[in-house]
mmCIF file of C-alpha atoms in Angstrom:
data_model
loop_
_atom_site.group_PDB
_atom_site.id
_atom_site.type_symbol
_atom_site.label_atom_id
_atom_site.label_comp_id
_atom_site.label_asym_id
_atom_site.label_seq_id
_atom_site.Cartn_x
_atom_site.Cartn_y
_atom_site.Cartn_z
ATOM 1 C CA UNK A 20 40.259 19.646 8.013
ATOM 2 C CA UNK A 21 36.883 17.172 8.578
ATOM 3 C CA UNK A 22 34.768 15.052 4.876
ATOM 4 C CA UNK A 23 31.966 16.248 3.986
ATOM 5 C CA UNK A 24 29.599 13.498 3.787
ATOM 6 C CA UNK A 25 26.363 13.460 2.359
ATOM 7 C CA UNK A 26 23.628 11.799 4.047
ATOM 8 C CA UNK A 27 20.974 11.863 1.986
ATOM 9 C CA UNK A 28 17.349 11.101 3.340
ATOM 10 C CA UNK A 29 16.489 13.113 7.510
ATOM 11 C CA UNK A 30 14.984 10.779 8.497
ATOM 12 C CA UNK A 31 15.415 8.557 12.597
ATOM 13 C CA UNK A 32 18.984 6.603 9.982
ATOM 14 C CA UNK A 33 20.190 9.894 8.655
ATOM 15 C CA UNK A 34 20.082 11.554 11.484
ATOM 16 C CA UNK A 35 22.163 8.824 13.829
ATOM 17 C CA UNK A 36 24.789 8.820 11.218
ATOM 18 C CA UNK A 37 24.734 12.538 10.830
ATOM 19 C CA UNK A 38 24.676 12.051 14.980
ATOM 20 C CA UNK A 39 27.572 9.530 14.914
ATOM 21 C CA UNK A 40 29.247 11.100 12.882
ATOM 22 C CA UNK A 41 29.948 14.482 14.544
ATOM 23 C CA UNK A 42 31.080 12.520 17.082
ATOM 24 C CA UNK A 43 33.936 11.085 14.833
ATOM 25 C CA UNK A 44 34.693 14.611 13.332
ATOM 26 C CA UNK A 45 33.080 14.030 10.024
ATOM 27 C CA UNK A 46 30.870 16.894 8.084
ATOM 28 C CA UNK A 47 27.016 15.671 7.127
ATOM 29 C CA UNK A 48 25.606 17.586 5.237
ATOM 30 C CA UNK A 49 21.378 15.653 5.643
ATOM 31 C CA UNK A 50 19.556 16.235 2.643
ATOM 32 C CA UNK A 51 16.158 16.122 2.886
ATOM 33 C CA UNK A 52 13.316 16.575 0.671
ATOM 34 C CA UNK A 53 10.099 17.037 2.764
ATOM 35 C CA UNK A 54 10.341 20.135 5.261
ATOM 36 C CA UNK A 55 11.253 18.604 8.011
ATOM 37 C CA UNK A 56 13.187 16.061 10.128
ATOM 38 C CA UNK A 57 12.010 13.281 11.120
ATOM 39 C CA UNK A 58 10.476 10.995 8.371
ATOM 40 C CA UNK A 59 8.073 9.389 9.029
ATOM 41 C CA UNK A 60 8.753 8.912 13.003
ATOM 42 C CA UNK A 61 8.114 12.450 13.177
ATOM 43 C CA UNK A 62 4.342 12.038 12.574
ATOM 44 C CA UNK A 63 3.753 8.870 14.787
ATOM 45 C CA UNK A 64 2.373 8.958 18.249
ATOM 46 C CA UNK A 65 3.578 5.824 20.648
ATOM 47 C CA UNK A 66 6.924 3.043 19.447
ATOM 48 C CA UNK A 67 6.925 0.047 20.445
ATOM 49 C CA UNK A 68 6.899 -1.783 23.076
ATOM 50 C CA UNK A 69 7.775 0.903 25.296
ATOM 51 C CA UNK A 70 5.068 2.878 24.131
ATOM 52 C CA UNK A 71 7.718 6.256 23.810
ATOM 53 C CA UNK A 72 6.380 8.650 22.496
ATOM 54 C CA UNK A 73 8.275 9.120 18.759
ATOM 55 C CA UNK A 74 8.333 13.031 19.097
ATOM 56 C CA UNK A 75 10.854 12.544 22.287
ATOM 57 C CA UNK A 76 13.429 10.804 20.598
ATOM 58 C CA UNK A 77 12.840 12.760 17.520
ATOM 59 C CA UNK A 78 14.048 15.893 18.903
ATOM 60 C CA UNK A 79 16.354 14.086 20.461
ATOM 61 C CA UNK A 80 17.749 13.521 17.769
ATOM 62 C CA UNK A 81 17.545 16.504 16.108
ATOM 63 C CA UNK A 82 18.854 18.035 19.211
ATOM 64 C CA UNK A 83 21.858 16.406 18.726
ATOM 65 C CA UNK A 84 22.948 17.413 14.727
ATOM 66 C CA UNK A 85 22.541 21.274 15.350
ATOM 67 C CA UNK A 86 25.870 20.869 13.973
ATOM 68 C CA UNK A 87 25.206 19.188 10.901
ATOM 69 C CA UNK A 88 25.111 20.724 7.516
ATOM 70 C CA UNK A 89 21.237 20.651 6.843
ATOM 71 C CA UNK A 90 18.886 21.200 3.092
ATOM 72 C CA UNK A 91 14.903 20.551 3.884
ATOM 73 C CA UNK A 92 12.573 20.593 0.651
ATOM 74 C CA UNK A 93 15.922 20.030 -1.380
ATOM 75 C CA UNK A 94 16.526 16.790 -3.883
ATOM 76 C CA UNK A 95 19.250 15.641 -5.833
ATOM 77 C CA UNK A 96 19.568 16.601 -9.515
ATOM 78 C CA UNK A 97 23.106 14.032 -9.987
ATOM 79 C CA UNK A 98 25.580 12.599 -8.514
ATOM 80 C CA UNK A 99 29.252 12.620 -11.075
ATOM 81 C CA UNK A 100 31.327 10.131 -10.128
ATOM 82 C CA UNK A 101 34.847 11.221 -9.863
ATOM 83 C CA UNK A 102 38.294 9.975 -9.834
ATOM 84 C CA UNK A 103 38.308 9.468 -5.661
ATOM 85 C CA UNK A 104 34.746 10.734 -4.666
ATOM 86 C CA UNK A 105 31.073 11.994 -6.548
ATOM 87 C CA UNK A 106 29.747 15.763 -7.135
ATOM 88 C CA UNK A 107 27.071 16.005 -6.060
ATOM 89 C CA UNK A 108 24.375 18.564 -7.576
ATOM 90 C CA UNK A 109 21.253 19.721 -4.780
ATOM 91 C CA UNK A 110 17.504 20.966 -6.580
ATOM 92 C CA UNK A 111 18.707 24.097 -4.499
ATOM 93 C CA UNK A 112 22.103 24.710 -7.170
ATOM 94 C CA UNK A 113 24.380 23.574 -4.091
ATOM 95 C CA UNK A 114 27.275 22.360 -5.771
ATOM 96 C CA UNK A 115 28.993 19.380 -3.640
ATOM 97 C CA UNK A 116 32.187 16.871 -3.095
ATOM 98 C CA UNK A 117 32.448 13.970 -0.605
ATOM 99 C CA UNK A 118 34.278 10.668 -0.215
ATOM 100 C CA UNK A 119 31.580 9.167 0.359
ATOM 101 C CA UNK A 120 27.490 9.243 0.666
ATOM 102 C CA UNK A 121 24.718 8.229 3.048
ATOM 103 C CA UNK A 122 21.459 6.781 1.118
ATOM 104 C CA UNK A 123 18.878 6.786 4.219
ATOM 105 C CA UNK A 124 15.607 7.693 2.182
ATOM 106 C CA UNK A 125 13.654 5.374 3.874
ATOM 107 C CA UNK A 126 10.054 4.105 2.161
ATOM 108 C CA UNK A 127 6.069 4.795 1.567
ATOM 109 C CA UNK A 128 4.140 3.333 3.078
ATOM 110 C CA UNK A 129 1.912 0.639 -0.074
ATOM 111 C CA UNK A 130 -1.253 2.443 -1.452
ATOM 112 C CA UNK A 131 -4.179 0.921 -0.046
ATOM 113 C CA UNK A 132 -6.218 2.222 -2.785
ATOM 114 C CA UNK A 133 -4.912 -0.199 -4.850
ATOM 115 C CA UNK A 134 -6.164 -3.409 -2.598
ATOM 116 C CA UNK A 135 -9.579 -2.078 -4.323
ATOM 117 C CA UNK A 136 -11.649 -5.298 -2.165
ATOM 118 C CA UNK A 137 -11.341 -2.846 0.792
ATOM 119 C CA UNK A 138 -12.534 -0.113 -0.224
ATOM 120 C CA UNK A 139 -9.569 2.748 0.809
ATOM 121 C CA UNK A 140 -10.573 5.249 -0.351
ATOM 122 C CA UNK A 141 -14.654 4.911 -1.986
ATOM 123 C CA UNK A 142 -15.600 4.152 2.235
ATOM 124 C CA UNK A 143 -16.265 6.389 4.498
ATOM 125 C CA UNK A 144 -14.915 4.656 7.597
ATOM 126 C CA UNK A 145 -11.779 2.584 6.101
ATOM 127 C CA UNK A 146 -8.842 3.873 7.024
ATOM 128 C CA UNK A 147 -4.951 3.469 7.154
ATOM 129 C CA UNK A 148 -2.357 3.232 9.878
ATOM 130 C CA UNK A 149 -0.813 6.061 8.504
ATOM 131 C CA UNK A 150 -4.400 7.940 8.687
ATOM 132 C CA UNK A 151 -4.368 6.725 12.282
ATOM 133 C CA UNK A 152 -1.089 6.797 13.521
ATOM 134 C CA UNK A 153 -1.658 10.855 12.090
ATOM 135 C CA UNK A 154 -5.282 11.097 15.072
ATOM 136 C CA UNK A 155 -3.718 9.669 17.687
ATOM 137 C CA UNK A 156 -0.761 12.420 16.988
ATOM 138 C CA UNK A 157 -3.742 15.085 17.165
ATOM 139 C CA UNK A 158 -5.371 15.163 13.831
ATOM 140 C CA UNK A 159 -8.254 15.678 12.593
ATOM 141 C CA UNK A 160 -10.336 12.936 10.756
ATOM 142 C CA UNK A 161 -13.729 12.683 10.342
ATOM 143 C CA UNK A 162 -13.627 9.317 8.989
ATOM 144 C CA UNK A 163 -12.392 7.340 12.896
ATOM 145 C CA UNK A 164 -15.961 7.850 14.768
ATOM 146 C CA UNK A 165 -16.277 9.616 18.206
ATOM 147 C CA UNK A 166 -17.642 6.732 19.869
ATOM 148 C CA UNK A 167 -16.763 3.994 17.684
ATOM 149 C CA UNK A 168 -18.672 0.546 19.596
ATOM 150 C CA UNK A 169 -15.910 -1.715 17.265
ATOM 151 C CA UNK A 170 -13.339 -1.158 15.442
ATOM 152 C CA UNK A 171 -10.811 -3.954 12.853
ATOM 153 C CA UNK A 172 -6.997 -4.133 11.698
ATOM 154 C CA UNK A 173 -6.275 -5.808 8.578
ATOM 155 C CA UNK A 174 -2.875 -7.120 8.520
ATOM 156 C CA UNK A 175 -0.737 -7.427 5.322
ATOM 157 C CA UNK A 176 -1.673 -4.847 3.258
ATOM 158 C CA UNK A 177 0.206 -4.368 -0.300
ATOM 159 C CA UNK A 178 2.616 -6.827 1.552
ATOM 160 C CA UNK A 179 3.710 -10.102 1.126
ATOM 161 C CA UNK A 180 0.892 -10.264 -1.742
ATOM 162 C CA UNK A 181 2.058 -11.588 -5.360
ATOM 163 C CA UNK A 182 -1.166 -9.776 -6.549
ATOM 164 C CA UNK A 183 -0.005 -6.240 -5.433
ATOM 165 C CA UNK A 184 3.386 -6.543 -6.265
ATOM 166 C CA UNK A 185 5.623 -7.081 -2.726
ATOM 167 C CA UNK A 186 5.793 -10.707 -1.776
ATOM 168 C CA UNK A 187 8.376 -9.389 1.113
ATOM 169 C CA UNK A 188 6.875 -9.282 4.447
ATOM 170 C CA UNK A 189 7.241 -5.452 6.268
ATOM 171 C CA UNK A 190 7.776 -6.750 9.309
ATOM 172 C CA UNK A 191 6.801 -3.708 11.342
ATOM 173 C CA UNK A 192 2.256 -4.701 10.423
ATOM 174 C CA UNK A 193 2.188 -6.265 13.269
ATOM 175 C CA UNK A 194 3.251 -4.123 16.717
ATOM 176 C CA UNK A 195 1.671 -1.041 14.384
ATOM 177 C CA UNK A 196 -1.514 -3.142 14.501
ATOM 178 C CA UNK A 197 -1.380 -4.073 18.125
ATOM 179 C CA UNK A 198 0.536 -1.533 19.449
ATOM 180 C CA UNK A 199 -3.522 1.262 17.452
ATOM 181 C CA UNK A 200 -5.592 -1.424 19.385
ATOM 182 C CA UNK A 201 -4.092 -0.726 22.332
ATOM 183 C CA UNK A 202 -4.739 2.500 21.991
ATOM 184 C CA UNK A 203 -8.116 2.514 20.941
ATOM 185 C CA UNK A 204 -8.931 0.045 23.823
ATOM 186 C CA UNK A 205 -6.990 3.821 25.833
ATOM 187 C CA UNK A 206 -9.554 6.003 24.020
ATOM 188 C CA UNK A 207 -12.768 3.688 23.986
ATOM 189 C CA UNK A 208 -12.277 0.837 26.631
ATOM 190 C CA UNK A 209 -16.280 -0.573 25.732
ATOM 191 C CA UNK A 210 -14.502 -0.943 22.146
ATOM 192 C CA UNK A 211 -14.483 -4.078 20.285
ATOM 193 C CA UNK A 212 -11.083 -4.333 18.722
ATOM 194 C CA UNK A 213 -10.779 -7.483 16.489
ATOM 195 C CA UNK A 214 -7.146 -7.977 14.424
ATOM 196 C CA UNK A 215 -7.087 -10.229 10.914
ATOM 197 C CA UNK A 216 -4.233 -11.204 10.315
ATOM 198 C CA UNK A 217 -2.647 -14.485 7.810
ATOM 199 C CA UNK A 218 -0.046 -15.244 10.551
ATOM 200 C CA UNK A 219 1.899 -13.340 13.892
ATOM 201 C CA UNK A 220 5.786 -12.783 13.429
ATOM 202 C CA UNK A 221 6.808 -10.952 16.772
ATOM 203 C CA UNK A 222 10.562 -11.331 16.847
ATOM 204 C CA UNK A 223 11.795 -8.518 18.731
ATOM 205 C CA UNK A 224 12.301 -8.006 22.017
ATOM 206 C CA UNK A 225 9.307 -7.623 24.136
ATOM 207 C CA UNK A 226 7.479 -8.461 21.201
ATOM 208 C CA UNK A 227 5.687 -11.107 22.144
ATOM 209 C CA UNK A 228 5.050 -9.761 25.864
ATOM 210 C CA UNK A 229 2.466 -7.199 24.140
ATOM 211 C CA UNK A 230 0.831 -9.461 21.730
ATOM 212 C CA UNK A 231 0.210 -11.043 25.501
ATOM 213 C CA UNK A 232 -0.834 -8.398 26.967
ATOM 214 C CA UNK A 233 -2.549 -7.351 23.979
ATOM 215 C CA UNK A 234 -5.101 -9.961 24.420
ATOM 216 C CA UNK A 235 -5.166 -10.642 28.753
ATOM 217 C CA UNK A 236 -5.027 -6.702 29.831
ATOM 218 C CA UNK A 237 -7.379 -5.526 26.760
ATOM 219 C CA UNK A 238 -8.972 -8.598 25.314
ATOM 220 C CA UNK A 239 -8.415 -7.435 21.755
ATOM 221 C CA UNK A 240 -10.047 -10.406 19.966
ATOM 222 C CA UNK A 241 -6.915 -11.544 16.658
ATOM 223 C CA UNK A 242 -8.520 -13.621 14.011
ATOM 224 C CA UNK A 243 -6.501 -15.513 11.784
ATOM 225 C CA UNK A 244 -7.605 -15.652 8.349
ATOM 226 C CA UNK A 245 -7.687 -13.196 5.527
ATOM 227 C CA UNK A 246 -10.942 -10.711 4.313
ATOM 228 C CA UNK A 247 -12.579 -11.684 1.830
ATOM 229 C CA UNK A 248 -14.673 -8.440 1.227
ATOM 230 C CA UNK A 249 -15.935 -4.636 2.542
ATOM 231 C CA UNK A 250 -18.368 -3.484 1.960
ATOM 232 C CA UNK A 251 -20.667 -0.734 2.844
ATOM 233 C CA UNK A 252 -24.243 -0.553 4.756
ATOM 234 C CA UNK A 253 -27.228 1.245 5.013
ATOM 235 C CA UNK A 254 -26.691 3.132 6.902
ATOM 236 C CA UNK A 255 -22.746 3.881 6.618
ATOM 237 C CA UNK A 256 -21.226 1.145 9.067
ATOM 238 C CA UNK A 257 -18.596 -0.968 7.364
ATOM 239 C CA UNK A 258 -19.010 -4.898 6.771
ATOM 240 C CA UNK A 259 -16.314 -7.329 6.203
ATOM 241 C CA UNK A 260 -16.920 -10.608 5.980
ATOM 242 C CA UNK A 261 -13.915 -13.739 6.439
ATOM 243 C CA UNK A 262 -12.919 -16.795 7.599
ATOM 244 C CA UNK A 263 -11.747 -17.773 10.281
ATOM 245 C CA UNK A 264 -9.161 -19.991 9.529
ATOM 246 C CA UNK A 265 -8.726 -22.315 12.586
ATOM 247 C CA UNK A 266 -12.208 -22.550 12.930
ATOM 248 C CA UNK A 267 -12.863 -23.237 9.612
ATOM 249 C CA UNK A 268 -15.921 -20.843 9.992
ATOM 250 C CA UNK A 269 -16.912 -18.118 8.180
ATOM 251 C CA UNK A 270 -17.593 -14.693 9.747
ATOM 252 C CA UNK A 271 -19.351 -11.027 9.339
ATOM 253 C CA UNK A 272 -19.195 -8.198 11.371
ATOM 254 C CA UNK A 273 -19.815 -4.561 10.914
ATOM 255 C CA UNK A 274 -18.133 -2.112 12.484
ATOM 256 C CA UNK A 275 -18.266 0.954 12.517
ATOM 257 C CA UNK A 276 -13.819 1.850 11.320
ATOM 258 C CA UNK A 277 -11.603 -0.583 9.871
ATOM 259 C CA UNK A 278 -8.039 0.344 10.062
ATOM 260 C CA UNK A 279 -5.643 -0.887 6.729
ATOM 261 C CA UNK A 280 -2.236 -1.924 7.677
ATOM 262 C CA UNK A 281 -0.093 -0.783 4.345
ATOM 263 C CA UNK A 282 3.118 -2.781 3.731
ATOM 264 C CA UNK A 283 6.817 -1.458 3.599
ATOM 265 C CA UNK A 284 8.039 -0.128 -0.409
ATOM 266 C CA UNK A 285 11.086 1.255 -1.796
ATOM 267 C CA UNK A 286 11.155 4.999 -1.359
ATOM 268 C CA UNK A 287 10.757 6.219 -4.922
ATOM 269 C CA UNK A 288 14.101 8.830 -4.518
ATOM 270 C CA UNK A 289 15.875 6.202 -3.524
ATOM 271 C CA UNK A 290 15.686 4.290 -7.186
ATOM 272 C CA UNK A 291 16.342 7.219 -8.806
ATOM 273 C CA UNK A 292 19.155 8.168 -6.564
ATOM 274 C CA UNK A 293 20.205 4.289 -7.477
ATOM 275 C CA UNK A 294 19.258 4.768 -11.050
ATOM 276 C CA UNK A 295 22.008 8.121 -11.235
ATOM 277 C CA UNK A 296 25.192 6.072 -9.392
ATOM 278 C CA UNK A 297 23.892 2.859 -11.373
ATOM 279 C CA UNK A 298 23.681 0.916 -7.229
ATOM 280 C CA UNK A 299 21.472 -2.205 -8.755
ATOM 281 C CA UNK A 300 17.978 -2.767 -7.279
ATOM 282 C CA UNK A 301 16.863 -5.690 -5.393
ATOM 283 C CA UNK A 302 13.805 -8.021 -7.101
ATOM 284 C CA UNK A 303 11.902 -7.035 -4.041
ATOM 285 C CA UNK A 304 11.936 -3.691 -4.947
ATOM 286 C CA UNK A 305 14.553 -1.799 -2.548
ATOM 287 C CA UNK A 306 18.475 -0.946 -3.439
ATOM 288 C CA UNK A 307 20.581 -3.934 -3.389
ATOM 289 C CA UNK A 308 24.041 -4.241 -0.407
ATOM 290 C CA UNK A 309 26.658 -5.572 -1.537
ATOM 291 C CA UNK A 310 25.662 -8.854 0.714
ATOM 292 C CA UNK A 311 22.665 -9.747 2.396
ATOM 293 C CA UNK A 312 24.910 -10.911 5.503
ATOM 294 C CA UNK A 313 27.974 -8.870 6.376
ATOM 295 C CA UNK A 314 27.727 -6.144 3.375
ATOM 296 C CA UNK A 315 24.411 -4.974 3.978
ATOM 297 C CA UNK A 316 25.496 -1.114 4.556
ATOM 298 C CA UNK A 317 27.889 -0.962 1.543
ATOM 299 C CA UNK A 318 26.422 -0.701 -1.863
ATOM 300 C CA UNK A 319 28.838 -2.276 -4.760
ATOM 301 C CA UNK A 320 29.898 1.520 -5.681
ATOM 302 C CA UNK A 321 32.992 2.461 -3.258
ATOM 303 C CA UNK A 322 31.984 5.118 -1.282
ATOM 304 C CA UNK A 323 28.349 4.286 -1.338
ATOM 305 C CA UNK A 324 26.122 3.316 1.997
ATOM 306 C CA UNK A 325 23.454 2.123 3.318
ATOM 307 C CA UNK A 326 21.447 2.194 6.269
ATOM 308 C CA UNK A 327 17.981 1.997 7.396
ATOM 309 C CA UNK A 328 14.317 1.163 5.323
ATOM 310 C CA UNK A 329 15.831 1.828 0.850
ATOM 311 C CA UNK A 330 17.757 -1.498 1.601
ATOM 312 C CA UNK A 331 14.362 -3.106 2.892
ATOM 313 C CA UNK A 332 12.055 -3.243 5.666
ATOM 314 C CA UNK A 333 13.093 -2.729 9.054
ATOM 315 C CA UNK A 334 12.235 -1.446 12.381
ATOM 316 C CA UNK A 335 13.040 1.661 14.402
ATOM 317 C CA UNK A 336 16.081 0.448 16.241
ATOM 318 C CA UNK A 337 16.827 -1.958 13.686
ATOM 319 C CA UNK A 338 17.113 1.419 11.687
ATOM 320 C CA UNK A 339 18.974 3.099 15.099
ATOM 321 C CA UNK A 340 21.332 0.339 14.840
ATOM 322 C CA UNK A 341 22.862 0.558 11.440
ATOM 323 C CA UNK A 342 22.450 3.827 10.858
ATOM 324 C CA UNK A 343 25.459 3.956 13.796
ATOM 325 C CA UNK A 344 27.084 0.731 11.877
ATOM 326 C CA UNK A 345 27.133 2.862 8.593
ATOM 327 C CA UNK A 346 28.767 6.204 10.024
ATOM 328 C CA UNK A 347 31.716 3.991 12.585
ATOM 329 C CA UNK A 348 32.000 2.691 7.941
ATOM 330 C CA UNK A 349 31.468 5.171 6.374
ATOM 331 C CA UNK A 350 35.100 7.376 8.931
ATOM 332 C CA UNK A 351 37.004 3.854 8.727
ATOM 333 C CA UNK A 352 36.328 3.463 4.450
ATOM 334 C CA UNK A 353 37.514 7.896 5.113
ATOM 335 C CA UNK A 354 39.783 6.953 6.967
ATOM 336 C CA UNK A 355 42.155 4.220 5.190
#
């Protein structure tokens, strides 16, 4: 008889784990609180560095999980430890017994409105990376001008920021800003595009090439220095004050639109689950693994496993790799 495995979260991590579990002869049960599968990636436009359409990846994963049991718009109400497993009660009234639970609940984006100096939610043409990604994917957004002449990006909004309560690097923001800057230049070739950064962290395969291509082929201007103030001009444009720390000169630039690169935080649903089963939350706000080297997919509790951004900031390739590894780890655990 096939064994149940509860997967909390139907994003890329949950879907890839379910796909692997099906091939291993397990019965994955995906519990997703939203009305769709694919998580954040389902709402994105293209993925760096290959500019692959995000919906293609999500569609492929969803198709491969047709045989899994999937509950949408459903949350976990309680998890109780049994002698050899867990009893999980769902918000739809379904109770499931499983010897293993995979937490793949992903992340939430930092609320950019908390950085009041940037004016998100106050000025008409200040948006976030999520807003811009949705716009690329076809959503209407009146905050983005039809023909912008100057467009700006601010890196590390809510990341590497003690005052914001997030000291960690969000890992994907630099590359997301570069990708979105390239897409703006593709849509508006005559637009000037500026990226304000603390320092660029481009560690992945082809990431450095992607950055050089943005400079060389698209003319995107990268300015090292934090933005100190954002205000609105009389004619409704965005005025940005910053310091170019490489040249030591102050800058004041008027823009048609400013995009804030909001960083990752642990999804509150993950910490709720952690409270139910007494899994520890680490000092960075993400769930604590058994260790940060060899057992990052395991918790301190037997039968509780992790995959993806519930334990820290991750790229899509890292998330997929962790999901595959977690599925195999669970299979081995159940086999024992």
